[in-house]
PDB file of C-alpha atoms in Angstrom:
ATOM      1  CA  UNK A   1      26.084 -49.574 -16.627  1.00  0.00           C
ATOM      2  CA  UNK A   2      29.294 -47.589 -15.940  1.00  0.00           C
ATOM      3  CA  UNK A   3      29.831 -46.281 -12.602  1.00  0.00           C
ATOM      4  CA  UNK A   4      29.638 -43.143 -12.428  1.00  0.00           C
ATOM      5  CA  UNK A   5      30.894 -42.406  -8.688  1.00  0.00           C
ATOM      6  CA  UNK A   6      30.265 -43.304  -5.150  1.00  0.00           C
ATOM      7  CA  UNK A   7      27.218 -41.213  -3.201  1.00  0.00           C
ATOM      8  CA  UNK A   8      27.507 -41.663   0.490  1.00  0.00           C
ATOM      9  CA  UNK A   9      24.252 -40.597   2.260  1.00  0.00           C
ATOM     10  CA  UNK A  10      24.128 -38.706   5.709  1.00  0.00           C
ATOM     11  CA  UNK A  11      20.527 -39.048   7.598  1.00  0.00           C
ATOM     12  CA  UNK A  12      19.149 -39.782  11.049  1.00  0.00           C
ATOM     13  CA  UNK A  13      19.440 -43.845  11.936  1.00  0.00           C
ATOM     14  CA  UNK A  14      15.637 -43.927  12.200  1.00  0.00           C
ATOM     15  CA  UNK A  15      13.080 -46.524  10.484  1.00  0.00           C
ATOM     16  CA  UNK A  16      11.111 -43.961   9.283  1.00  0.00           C
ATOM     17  CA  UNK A  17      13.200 -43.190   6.964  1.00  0.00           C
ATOM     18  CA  UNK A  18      14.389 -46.299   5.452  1.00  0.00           C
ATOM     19  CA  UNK A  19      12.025 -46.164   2.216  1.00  0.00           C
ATOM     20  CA  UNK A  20      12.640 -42.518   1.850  1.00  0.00           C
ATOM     21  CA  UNK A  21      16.341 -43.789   1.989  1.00  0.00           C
ATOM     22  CA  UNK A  22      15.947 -46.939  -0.055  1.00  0.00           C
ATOM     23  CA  UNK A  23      13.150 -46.085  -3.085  1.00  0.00           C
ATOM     24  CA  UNK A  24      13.700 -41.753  -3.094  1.00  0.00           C
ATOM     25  CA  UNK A  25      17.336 -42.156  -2.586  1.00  0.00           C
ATOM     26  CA  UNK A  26      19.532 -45.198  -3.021  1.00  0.00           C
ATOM     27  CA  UNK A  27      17.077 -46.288  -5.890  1.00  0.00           C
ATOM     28  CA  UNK A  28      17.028 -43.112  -8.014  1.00  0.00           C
ATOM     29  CA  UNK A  29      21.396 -42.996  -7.669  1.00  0.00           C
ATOM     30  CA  UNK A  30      21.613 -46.810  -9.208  1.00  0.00           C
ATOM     31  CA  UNK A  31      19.123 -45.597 -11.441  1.00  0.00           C
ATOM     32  CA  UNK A  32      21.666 -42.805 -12.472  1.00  0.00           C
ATOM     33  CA  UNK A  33      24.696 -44.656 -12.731  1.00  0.00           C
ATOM     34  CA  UNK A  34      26.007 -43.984  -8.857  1.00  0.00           C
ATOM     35  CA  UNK A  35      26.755 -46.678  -6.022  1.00  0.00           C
ATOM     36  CA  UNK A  36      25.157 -45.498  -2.867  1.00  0.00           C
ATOM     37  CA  UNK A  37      25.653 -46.206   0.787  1.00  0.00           C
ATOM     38  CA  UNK A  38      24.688 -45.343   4.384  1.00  0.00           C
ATOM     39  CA  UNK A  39      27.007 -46.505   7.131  1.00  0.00           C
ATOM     40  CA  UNK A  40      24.620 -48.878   8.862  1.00  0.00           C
ATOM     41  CA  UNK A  41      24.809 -50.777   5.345  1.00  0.00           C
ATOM     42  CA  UNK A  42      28.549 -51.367   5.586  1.00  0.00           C
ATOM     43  CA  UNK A  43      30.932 -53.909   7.493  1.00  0.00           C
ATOM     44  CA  UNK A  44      33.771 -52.461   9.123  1.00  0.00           C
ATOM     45  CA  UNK A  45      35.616 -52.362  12.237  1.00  0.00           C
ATOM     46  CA  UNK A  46      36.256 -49.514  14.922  1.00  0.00           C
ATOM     47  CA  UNK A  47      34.245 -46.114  15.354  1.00  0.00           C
ATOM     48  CA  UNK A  48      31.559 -45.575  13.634  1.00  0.00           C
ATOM     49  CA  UNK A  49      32.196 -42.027  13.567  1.00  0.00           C
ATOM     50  CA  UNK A  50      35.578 -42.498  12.192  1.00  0.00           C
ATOM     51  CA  UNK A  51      33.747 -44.956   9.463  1.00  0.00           C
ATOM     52  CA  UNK A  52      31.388 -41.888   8.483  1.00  0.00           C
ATOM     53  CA  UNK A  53      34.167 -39.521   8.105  1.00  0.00           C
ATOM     54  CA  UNK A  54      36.183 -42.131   6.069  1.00  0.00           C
ATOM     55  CA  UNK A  55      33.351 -42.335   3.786  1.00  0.00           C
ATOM     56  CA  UNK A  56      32.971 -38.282   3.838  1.00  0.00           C
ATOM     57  CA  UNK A  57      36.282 -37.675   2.346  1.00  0.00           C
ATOM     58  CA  UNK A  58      36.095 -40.867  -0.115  1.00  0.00           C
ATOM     59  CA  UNK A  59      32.812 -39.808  -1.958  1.00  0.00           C
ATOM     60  CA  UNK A  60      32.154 -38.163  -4.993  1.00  0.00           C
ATOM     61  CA  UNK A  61      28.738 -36.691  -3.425  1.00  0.00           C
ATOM     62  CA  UNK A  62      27.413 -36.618  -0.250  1.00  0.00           C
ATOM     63  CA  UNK A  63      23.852 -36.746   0.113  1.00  0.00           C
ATOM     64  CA  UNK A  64      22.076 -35.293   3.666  1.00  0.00           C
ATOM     65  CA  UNK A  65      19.058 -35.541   4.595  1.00  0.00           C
ATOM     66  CA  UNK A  66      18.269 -32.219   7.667  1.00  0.00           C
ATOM     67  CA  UNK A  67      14.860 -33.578   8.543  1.00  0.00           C
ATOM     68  CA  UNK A  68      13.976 -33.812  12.365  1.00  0.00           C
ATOM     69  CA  UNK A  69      17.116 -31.174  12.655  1.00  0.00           C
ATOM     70  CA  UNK A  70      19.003 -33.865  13.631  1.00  0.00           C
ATOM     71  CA  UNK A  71      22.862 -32.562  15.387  1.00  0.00           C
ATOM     72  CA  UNK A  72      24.622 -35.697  14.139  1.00  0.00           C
ATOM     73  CA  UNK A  73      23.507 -34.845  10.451  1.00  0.00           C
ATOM     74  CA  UNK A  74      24.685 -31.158  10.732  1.00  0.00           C
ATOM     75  CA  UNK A  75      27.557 -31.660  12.519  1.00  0.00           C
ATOM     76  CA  UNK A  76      28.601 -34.298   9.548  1.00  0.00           C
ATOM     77  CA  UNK A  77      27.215 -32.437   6.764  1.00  0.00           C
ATOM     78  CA  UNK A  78      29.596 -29.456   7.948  1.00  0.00           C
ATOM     79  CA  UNK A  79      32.351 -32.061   7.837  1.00  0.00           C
ATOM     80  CA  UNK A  80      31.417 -32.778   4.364  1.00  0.00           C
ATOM     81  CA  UNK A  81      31.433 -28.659   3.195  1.00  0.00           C
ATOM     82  CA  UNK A  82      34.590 -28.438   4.877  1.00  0.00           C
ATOM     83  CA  UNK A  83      36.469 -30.779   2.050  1.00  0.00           C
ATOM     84  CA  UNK A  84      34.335 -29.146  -0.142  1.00  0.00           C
ATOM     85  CA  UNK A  85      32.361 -32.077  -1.562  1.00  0.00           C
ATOM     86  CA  UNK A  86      29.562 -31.727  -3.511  1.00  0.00           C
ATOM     87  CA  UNK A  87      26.630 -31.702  -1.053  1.00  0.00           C
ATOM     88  CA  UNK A  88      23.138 -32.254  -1.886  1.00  0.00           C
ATOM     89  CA  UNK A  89      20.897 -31.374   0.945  1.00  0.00           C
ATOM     90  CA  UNK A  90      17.424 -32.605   1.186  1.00  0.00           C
ATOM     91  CA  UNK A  91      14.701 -31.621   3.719  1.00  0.00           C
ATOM     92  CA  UNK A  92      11.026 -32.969   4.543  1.00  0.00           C
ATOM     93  CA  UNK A  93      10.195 -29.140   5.500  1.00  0.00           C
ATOM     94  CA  UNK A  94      11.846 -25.584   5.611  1.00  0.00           C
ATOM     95  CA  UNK A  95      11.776 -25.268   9.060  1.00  0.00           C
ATOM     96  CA  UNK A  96      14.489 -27.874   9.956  1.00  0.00           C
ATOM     97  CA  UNK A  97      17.013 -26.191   7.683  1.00  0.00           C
ATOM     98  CA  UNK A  98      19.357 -24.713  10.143  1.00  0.00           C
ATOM     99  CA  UNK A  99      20.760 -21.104   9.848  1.00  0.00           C
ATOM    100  CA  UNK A 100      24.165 -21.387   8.607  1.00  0.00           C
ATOM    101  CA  UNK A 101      22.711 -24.132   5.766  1.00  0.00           C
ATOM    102  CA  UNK A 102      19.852 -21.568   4.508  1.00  0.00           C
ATOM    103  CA  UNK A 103      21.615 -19.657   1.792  1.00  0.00           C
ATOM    104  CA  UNK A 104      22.612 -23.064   0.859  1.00  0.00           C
ATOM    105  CA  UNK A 105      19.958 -25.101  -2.095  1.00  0.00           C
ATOM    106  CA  UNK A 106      17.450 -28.100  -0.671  1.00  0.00           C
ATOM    107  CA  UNK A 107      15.221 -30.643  -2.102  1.00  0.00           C
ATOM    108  CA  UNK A 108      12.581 -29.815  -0.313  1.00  0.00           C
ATOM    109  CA  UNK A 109      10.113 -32.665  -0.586  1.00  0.00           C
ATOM    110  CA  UNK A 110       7.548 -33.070   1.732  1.00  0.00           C
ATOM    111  CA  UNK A 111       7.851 -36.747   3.066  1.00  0.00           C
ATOM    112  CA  UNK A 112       7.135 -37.424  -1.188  1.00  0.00           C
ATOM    113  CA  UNK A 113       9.371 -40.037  -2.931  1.00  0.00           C
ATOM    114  CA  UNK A 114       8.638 -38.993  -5.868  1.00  0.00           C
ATOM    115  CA  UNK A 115       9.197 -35.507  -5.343  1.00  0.00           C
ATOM    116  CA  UNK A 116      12.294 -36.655  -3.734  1.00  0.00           C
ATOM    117  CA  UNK A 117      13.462 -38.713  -6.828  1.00  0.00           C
ATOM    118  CA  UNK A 118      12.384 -36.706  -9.315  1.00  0.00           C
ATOM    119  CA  UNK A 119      14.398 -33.697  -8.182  1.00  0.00           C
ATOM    120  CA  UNK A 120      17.417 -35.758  -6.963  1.00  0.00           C
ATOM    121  CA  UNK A 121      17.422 -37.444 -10.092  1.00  0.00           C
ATOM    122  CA  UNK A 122      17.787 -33.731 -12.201  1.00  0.00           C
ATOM    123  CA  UNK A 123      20.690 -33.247  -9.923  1.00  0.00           C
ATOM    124  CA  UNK A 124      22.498 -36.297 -10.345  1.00  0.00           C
ATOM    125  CA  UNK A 125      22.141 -36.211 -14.304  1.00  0.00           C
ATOM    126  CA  UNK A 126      23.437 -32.381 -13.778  1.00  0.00           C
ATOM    127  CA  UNK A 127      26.544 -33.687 -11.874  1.00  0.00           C
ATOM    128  CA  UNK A 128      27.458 -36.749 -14.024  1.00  0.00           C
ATOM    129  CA  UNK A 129      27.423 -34.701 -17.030  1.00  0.00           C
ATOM    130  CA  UNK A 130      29.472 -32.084 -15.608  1.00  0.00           C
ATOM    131  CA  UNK A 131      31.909 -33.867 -13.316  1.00  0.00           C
ATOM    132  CA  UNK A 132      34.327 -31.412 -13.469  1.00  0.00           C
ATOM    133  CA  UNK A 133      32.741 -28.244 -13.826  1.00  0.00           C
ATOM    134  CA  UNK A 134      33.787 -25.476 -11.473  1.00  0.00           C
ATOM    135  CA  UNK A 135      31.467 -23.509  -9.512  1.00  0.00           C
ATOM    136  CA  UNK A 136      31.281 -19.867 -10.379  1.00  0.00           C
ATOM    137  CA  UNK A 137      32.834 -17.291  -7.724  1.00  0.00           C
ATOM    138  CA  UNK A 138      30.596 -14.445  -9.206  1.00  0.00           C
ATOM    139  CA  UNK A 139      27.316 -13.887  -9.795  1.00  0.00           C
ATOM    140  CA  UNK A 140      27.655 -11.646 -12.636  1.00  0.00           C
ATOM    141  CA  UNK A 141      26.443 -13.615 -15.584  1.00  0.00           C
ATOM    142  CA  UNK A 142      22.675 -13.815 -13.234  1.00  0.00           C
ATOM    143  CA  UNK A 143      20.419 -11.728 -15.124  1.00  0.00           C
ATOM    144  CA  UNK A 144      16.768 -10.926 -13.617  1.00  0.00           C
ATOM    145  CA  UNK A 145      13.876 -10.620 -14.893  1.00  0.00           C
ATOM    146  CA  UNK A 146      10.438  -9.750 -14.634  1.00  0.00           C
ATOM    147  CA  UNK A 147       6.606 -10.041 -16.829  1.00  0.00           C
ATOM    148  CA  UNK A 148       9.330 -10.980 -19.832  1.00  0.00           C
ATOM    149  CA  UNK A 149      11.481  -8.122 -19.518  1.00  0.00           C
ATOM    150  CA  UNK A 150      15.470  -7.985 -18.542  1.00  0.00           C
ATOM    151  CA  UNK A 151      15.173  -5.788 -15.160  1.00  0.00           C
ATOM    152  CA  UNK A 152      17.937  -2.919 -15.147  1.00  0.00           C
ATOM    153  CA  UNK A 153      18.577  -0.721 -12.784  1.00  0.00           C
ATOM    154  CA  UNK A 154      16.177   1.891 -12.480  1.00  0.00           C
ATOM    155  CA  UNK A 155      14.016   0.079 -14.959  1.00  0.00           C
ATOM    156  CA  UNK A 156      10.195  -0.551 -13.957  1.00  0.00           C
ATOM    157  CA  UNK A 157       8.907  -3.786 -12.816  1.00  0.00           C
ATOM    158  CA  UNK A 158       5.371  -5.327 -12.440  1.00  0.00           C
ATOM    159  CA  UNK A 159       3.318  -5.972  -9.360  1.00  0.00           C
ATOM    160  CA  UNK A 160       0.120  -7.987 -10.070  1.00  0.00           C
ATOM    161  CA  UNK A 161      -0.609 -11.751 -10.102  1.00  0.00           C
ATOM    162  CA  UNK A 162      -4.043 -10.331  -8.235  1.00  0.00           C
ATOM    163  CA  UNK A 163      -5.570 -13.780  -6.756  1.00  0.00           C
ATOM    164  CA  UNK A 164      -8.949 -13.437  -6.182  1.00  0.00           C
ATOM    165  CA  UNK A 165      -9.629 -15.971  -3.097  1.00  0.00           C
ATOM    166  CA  UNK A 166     -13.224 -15.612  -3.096  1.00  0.00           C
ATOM    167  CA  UNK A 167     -14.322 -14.817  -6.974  1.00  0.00           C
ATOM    168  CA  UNK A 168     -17.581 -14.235  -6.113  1.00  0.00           C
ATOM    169  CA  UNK A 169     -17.444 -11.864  -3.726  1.00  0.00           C
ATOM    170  CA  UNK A 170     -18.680  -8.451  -5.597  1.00  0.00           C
ATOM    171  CA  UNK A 171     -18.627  -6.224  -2.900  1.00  0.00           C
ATOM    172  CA  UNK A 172     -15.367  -3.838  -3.247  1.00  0.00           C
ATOM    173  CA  UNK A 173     -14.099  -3.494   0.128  1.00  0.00           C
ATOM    174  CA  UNK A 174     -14.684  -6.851   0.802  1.00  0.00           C
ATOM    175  CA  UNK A 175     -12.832  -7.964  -1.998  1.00  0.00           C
ATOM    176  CA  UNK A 176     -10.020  -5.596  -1.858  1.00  0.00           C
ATOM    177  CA  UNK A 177      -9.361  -7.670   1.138  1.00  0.00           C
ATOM    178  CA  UNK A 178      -8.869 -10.640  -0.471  1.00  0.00           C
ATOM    179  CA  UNK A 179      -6.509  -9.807  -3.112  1.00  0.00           C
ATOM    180  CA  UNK A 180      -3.166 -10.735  -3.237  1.00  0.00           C
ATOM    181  CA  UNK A 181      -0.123  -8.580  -4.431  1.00  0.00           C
ATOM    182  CA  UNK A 182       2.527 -10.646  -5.392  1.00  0.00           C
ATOM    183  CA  UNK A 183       6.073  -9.992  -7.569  1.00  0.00           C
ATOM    184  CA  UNK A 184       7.280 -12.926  -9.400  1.00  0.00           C
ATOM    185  CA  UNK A 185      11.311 -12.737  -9.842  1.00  0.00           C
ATOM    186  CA  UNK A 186      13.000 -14.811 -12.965  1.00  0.00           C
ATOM    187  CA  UNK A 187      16.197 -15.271 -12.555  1.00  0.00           C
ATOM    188  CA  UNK A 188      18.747 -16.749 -15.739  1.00  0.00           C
ATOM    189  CA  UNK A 189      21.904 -17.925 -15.736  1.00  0.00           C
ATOM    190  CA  UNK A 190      23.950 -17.064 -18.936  1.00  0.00           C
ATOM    191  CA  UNK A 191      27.675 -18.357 -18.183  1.00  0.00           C
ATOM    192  CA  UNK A 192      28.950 -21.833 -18.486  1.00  0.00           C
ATOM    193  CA  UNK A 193      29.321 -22.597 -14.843  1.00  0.00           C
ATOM    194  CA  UNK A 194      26.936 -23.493 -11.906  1.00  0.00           C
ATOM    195  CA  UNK A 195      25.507 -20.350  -9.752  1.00  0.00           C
ATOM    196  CA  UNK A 196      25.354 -20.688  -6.055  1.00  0.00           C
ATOM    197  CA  UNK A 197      26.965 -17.567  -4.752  1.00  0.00           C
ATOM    198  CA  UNK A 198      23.594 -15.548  -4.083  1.00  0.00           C
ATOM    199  CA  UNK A 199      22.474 -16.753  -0.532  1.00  0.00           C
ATOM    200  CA  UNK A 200      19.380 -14.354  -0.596  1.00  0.00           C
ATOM    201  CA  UNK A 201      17.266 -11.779  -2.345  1.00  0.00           C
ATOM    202  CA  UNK A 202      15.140  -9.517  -0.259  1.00  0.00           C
ATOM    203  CA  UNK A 203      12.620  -6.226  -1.672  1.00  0.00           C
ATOM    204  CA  UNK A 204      13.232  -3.349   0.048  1.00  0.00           C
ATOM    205  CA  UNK A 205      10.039  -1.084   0.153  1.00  0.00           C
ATOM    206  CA  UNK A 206       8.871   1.633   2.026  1.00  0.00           C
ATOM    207  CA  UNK A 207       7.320   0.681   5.451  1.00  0.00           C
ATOM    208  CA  UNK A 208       3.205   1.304   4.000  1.00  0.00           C
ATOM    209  CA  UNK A 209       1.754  -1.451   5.439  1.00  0.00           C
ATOM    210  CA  UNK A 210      -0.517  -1.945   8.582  1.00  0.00           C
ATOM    211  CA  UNK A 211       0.396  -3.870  11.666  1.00  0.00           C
ATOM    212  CA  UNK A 212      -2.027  -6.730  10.277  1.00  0.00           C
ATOM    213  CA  UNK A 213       0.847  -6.876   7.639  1.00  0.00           C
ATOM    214  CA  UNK A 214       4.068  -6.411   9.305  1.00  0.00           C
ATOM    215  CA  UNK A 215       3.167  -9.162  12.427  1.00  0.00           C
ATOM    216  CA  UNK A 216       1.467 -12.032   9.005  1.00  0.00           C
ATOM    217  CA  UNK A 217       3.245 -15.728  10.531  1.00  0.00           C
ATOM    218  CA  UNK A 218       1.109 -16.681   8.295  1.00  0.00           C
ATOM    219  CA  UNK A 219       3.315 -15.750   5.001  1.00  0.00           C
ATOM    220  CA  UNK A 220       6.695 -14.312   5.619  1.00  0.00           C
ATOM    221  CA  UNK A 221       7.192 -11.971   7.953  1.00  0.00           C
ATOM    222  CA  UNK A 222       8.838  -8.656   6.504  1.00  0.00           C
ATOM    223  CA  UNK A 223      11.908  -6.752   8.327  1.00  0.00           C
ATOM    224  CA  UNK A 224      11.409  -4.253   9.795  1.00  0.00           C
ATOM    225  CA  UNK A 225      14.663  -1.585   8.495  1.00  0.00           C
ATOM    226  CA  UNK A 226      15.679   2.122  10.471  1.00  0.00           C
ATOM    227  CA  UNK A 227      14.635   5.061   8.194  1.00  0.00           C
ATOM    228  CA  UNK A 228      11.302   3.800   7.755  1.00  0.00           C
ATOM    229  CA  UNK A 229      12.241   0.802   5.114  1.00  0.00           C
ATOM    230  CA  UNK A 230      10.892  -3.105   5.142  1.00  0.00           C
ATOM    231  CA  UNK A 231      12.792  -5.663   3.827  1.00  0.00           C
ATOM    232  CA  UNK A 232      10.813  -8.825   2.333  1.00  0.00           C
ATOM    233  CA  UNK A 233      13.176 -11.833   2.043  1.00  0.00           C
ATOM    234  CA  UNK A 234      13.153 -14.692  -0.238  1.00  0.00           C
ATOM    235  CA  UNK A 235      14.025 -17.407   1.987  1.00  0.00           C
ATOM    236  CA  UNK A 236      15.641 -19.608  -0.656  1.00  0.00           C
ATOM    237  CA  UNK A 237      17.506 -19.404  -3.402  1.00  0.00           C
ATOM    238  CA  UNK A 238      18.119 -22.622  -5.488  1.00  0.00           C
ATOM    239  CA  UNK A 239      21.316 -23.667  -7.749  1.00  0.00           C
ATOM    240  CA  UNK A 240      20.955 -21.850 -10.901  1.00  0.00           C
ATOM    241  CA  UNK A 241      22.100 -24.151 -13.123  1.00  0.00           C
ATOM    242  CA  UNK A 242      24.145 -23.048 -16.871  1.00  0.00           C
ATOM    243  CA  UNK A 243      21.585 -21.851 -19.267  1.00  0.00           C
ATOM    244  CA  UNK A 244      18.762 -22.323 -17.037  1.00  0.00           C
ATOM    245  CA  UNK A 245      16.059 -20.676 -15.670  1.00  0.00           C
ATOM    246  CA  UNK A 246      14.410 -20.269 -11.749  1.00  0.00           C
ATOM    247  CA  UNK A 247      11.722 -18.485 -10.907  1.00  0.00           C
ATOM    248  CA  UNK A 248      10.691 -16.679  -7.270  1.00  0.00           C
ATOM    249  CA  UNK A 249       7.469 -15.232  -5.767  1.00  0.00           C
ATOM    250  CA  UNK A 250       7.523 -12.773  -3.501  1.00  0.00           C
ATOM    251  CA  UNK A 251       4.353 -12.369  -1.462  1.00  0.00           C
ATOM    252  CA  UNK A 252       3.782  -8.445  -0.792  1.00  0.00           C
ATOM    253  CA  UNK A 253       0.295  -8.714   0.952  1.00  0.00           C
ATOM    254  CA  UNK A 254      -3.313  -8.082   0.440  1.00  0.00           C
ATOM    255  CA  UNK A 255      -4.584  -4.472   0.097  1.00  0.00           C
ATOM    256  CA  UNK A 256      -5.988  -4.150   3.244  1.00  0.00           C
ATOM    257  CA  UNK A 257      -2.562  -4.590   4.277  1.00  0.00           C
ATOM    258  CA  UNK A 258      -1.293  -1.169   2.902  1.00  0.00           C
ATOM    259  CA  UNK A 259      -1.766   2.489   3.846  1.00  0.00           C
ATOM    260  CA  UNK A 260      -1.020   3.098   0.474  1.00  0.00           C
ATOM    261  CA  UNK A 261       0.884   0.768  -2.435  1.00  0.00           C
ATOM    262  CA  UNK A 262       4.991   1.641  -2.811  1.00  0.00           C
ATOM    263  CA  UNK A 263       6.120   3.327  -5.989  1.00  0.00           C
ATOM    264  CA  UNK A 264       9.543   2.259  -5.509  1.00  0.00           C
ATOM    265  CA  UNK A 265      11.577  -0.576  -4.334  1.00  0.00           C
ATOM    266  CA  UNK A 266      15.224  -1.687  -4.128  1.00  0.00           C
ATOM    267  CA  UNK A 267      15.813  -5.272  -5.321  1.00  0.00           C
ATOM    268  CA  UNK A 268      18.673  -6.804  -2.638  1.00  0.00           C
ATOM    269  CA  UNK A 269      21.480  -9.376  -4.074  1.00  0.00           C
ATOM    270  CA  UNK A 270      22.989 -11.039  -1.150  1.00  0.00           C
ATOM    271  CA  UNK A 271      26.390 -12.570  -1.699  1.00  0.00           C
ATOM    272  CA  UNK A 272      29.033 -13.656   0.174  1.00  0.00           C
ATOM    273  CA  UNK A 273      31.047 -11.222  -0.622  1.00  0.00           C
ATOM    274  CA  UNK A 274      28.592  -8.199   0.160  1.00  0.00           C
ATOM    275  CA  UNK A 275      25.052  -6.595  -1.589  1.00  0.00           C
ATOM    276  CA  UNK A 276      24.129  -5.466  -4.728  1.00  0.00           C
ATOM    277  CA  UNK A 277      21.309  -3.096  -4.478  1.00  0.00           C
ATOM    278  CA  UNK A 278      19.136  -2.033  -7.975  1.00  0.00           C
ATOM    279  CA  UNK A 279      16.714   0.471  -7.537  1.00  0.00           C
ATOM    280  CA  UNK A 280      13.357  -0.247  -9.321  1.00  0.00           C
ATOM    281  CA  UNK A 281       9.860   1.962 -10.366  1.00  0.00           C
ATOM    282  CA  UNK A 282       7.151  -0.175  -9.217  1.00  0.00           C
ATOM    283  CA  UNK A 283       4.171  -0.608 -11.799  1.00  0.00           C
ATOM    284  CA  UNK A 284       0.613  -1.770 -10.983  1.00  0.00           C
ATOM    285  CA  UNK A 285      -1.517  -4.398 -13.319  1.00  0.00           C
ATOM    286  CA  UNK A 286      -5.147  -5.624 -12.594  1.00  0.00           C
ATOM    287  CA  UNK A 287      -4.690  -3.338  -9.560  1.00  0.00           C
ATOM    288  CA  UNK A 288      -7.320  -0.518  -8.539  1.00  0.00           C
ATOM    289  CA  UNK A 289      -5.615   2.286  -6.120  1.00  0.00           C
ATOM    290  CA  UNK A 290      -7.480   4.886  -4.802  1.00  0.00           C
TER     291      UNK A 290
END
């Protein structure tokens, strides 16, 4: 099989991990065409550190693995974005992903192999079929969508996905405790080029909702903005990659949770180089108000 470049893989020196390493990871590169290392795998001479960073700026991918937040990891993994390699980060839960490496894409999968390789494997086949395709510096060719239809600004959009938890409650009140609002966001990339400029999307509603809502660890926690506003984040945003799709939920709460349901929101676009902000009419489906 050709080779198709060298992956060098950056993740804690721990036993635990050595299938994830060896079946999820090393197994699923040489499946793709790659050669794949750790360090501890190696022979060499002198500092290991200066080993690792040897191997940082000689790969064609780097491969880190945040699990168990582990400083050596991040502190190498910055090394890596700092020659601007192509970085694929992996994580056994959200939680470890440290704040400056949010806005950036994660596998995210769950002490699973074959989550792992599955996804890895979509990226790899992505990069070795596009070895030298630039990254886009804009997000302008992301278009948004919603229940099927392109979202514009000022346009209306759909709040519904109503999940009855317990179906056979029949009581009203009861029940309009149960159900879930949700927005689902679809988001398609129309250029040539791979989209990762958008570190976040947020909704930003009016603040309607009860104290039961705004203090919820149990689903994300909304913002709380001055002049009476909420935000509700995202959390993640993924690679879009050219002429493909991704798809977000937003969780907006049950109805308990609101003094009354928003007619309006503000869809946020966070980039690194500032926010775009399109206002939006809020329609309701499968959803009684009073």
């Amino acid at each position: 099989m050709k080779q198709e470049g060298f992956i060098f893989v950056l993740m804690p020196f721990d036993s635990t991990f050595d299938d994830i390493y060896n079946f999820g990871i090393k197994q699923t590169a040489n499946k793709c065409g790659f050669y794949c290392e750790r360090v501890d795998e190696q022979i060499f001479e002198g500092s290991i550190l200066t080993r690792i960073y040897n191997q940082i700026e000689k790969a064609d991918i780097i491969i880190a693995d945040l699990s168990n937040k582990n400083p050596n990891v991040f502190y190498e993994t910055g090394y890596a974005h700092a020659l601007n390699k192509n970085v694929i980060l992996l994580t056994q839960k959200t939680e470890d992903i440290p704040f400056d490496l949010k806005h950036y894409p994660h596998i995210i999968y769950k002490n699973n192999i074959g989550t792992l390789s599955e996804s890895l494997e979509l990226k790899l086949n992505w990069f070795k079929k596009n070895k030298n395709e630039e990254r886009a510096d804009e997000s302008g060719f992301i278009e948004f969508y919603n229940d099927g239809n392109k979202i514009e600004e000022n346009g209306t959009v759909i709040f519904n996905d109503i999940e009855h938890l317990h179906p056979f409650i029949e009581d009203e009140d009861e029940l309009a405790g149960t159900n879930h609002i949700s927005f689902t966001l679809n988001l398609y990339n129309s250029g040539n080029k791979i989209m990762d400029t958008i570190s976040d999307l947020g909704l930003e509603i009016e603040n309607i909702f009860t104290d039961s809502r705004l203090n919820d660890y149990e689903e994300r926690k909304v913002i709380q903005l001055p002049n009476n506003k909420v935000l509700i984040p995202s959390g993640y945003v993924d690679l879009v990659y050219p002429k493909s799709w991704s798809s977000l939920k937003f969780y907006i709460g049950t109805k308990s949770q609101f003094k009354k349901l928003p007619t309006e929101m503000v869809l946020k676009v966070y980039k690194e180089n500032g926010v775009n902000s399109i206002p939006l009419k809020i329609e309701y489906r499968n959803v009684k108000i009073k």
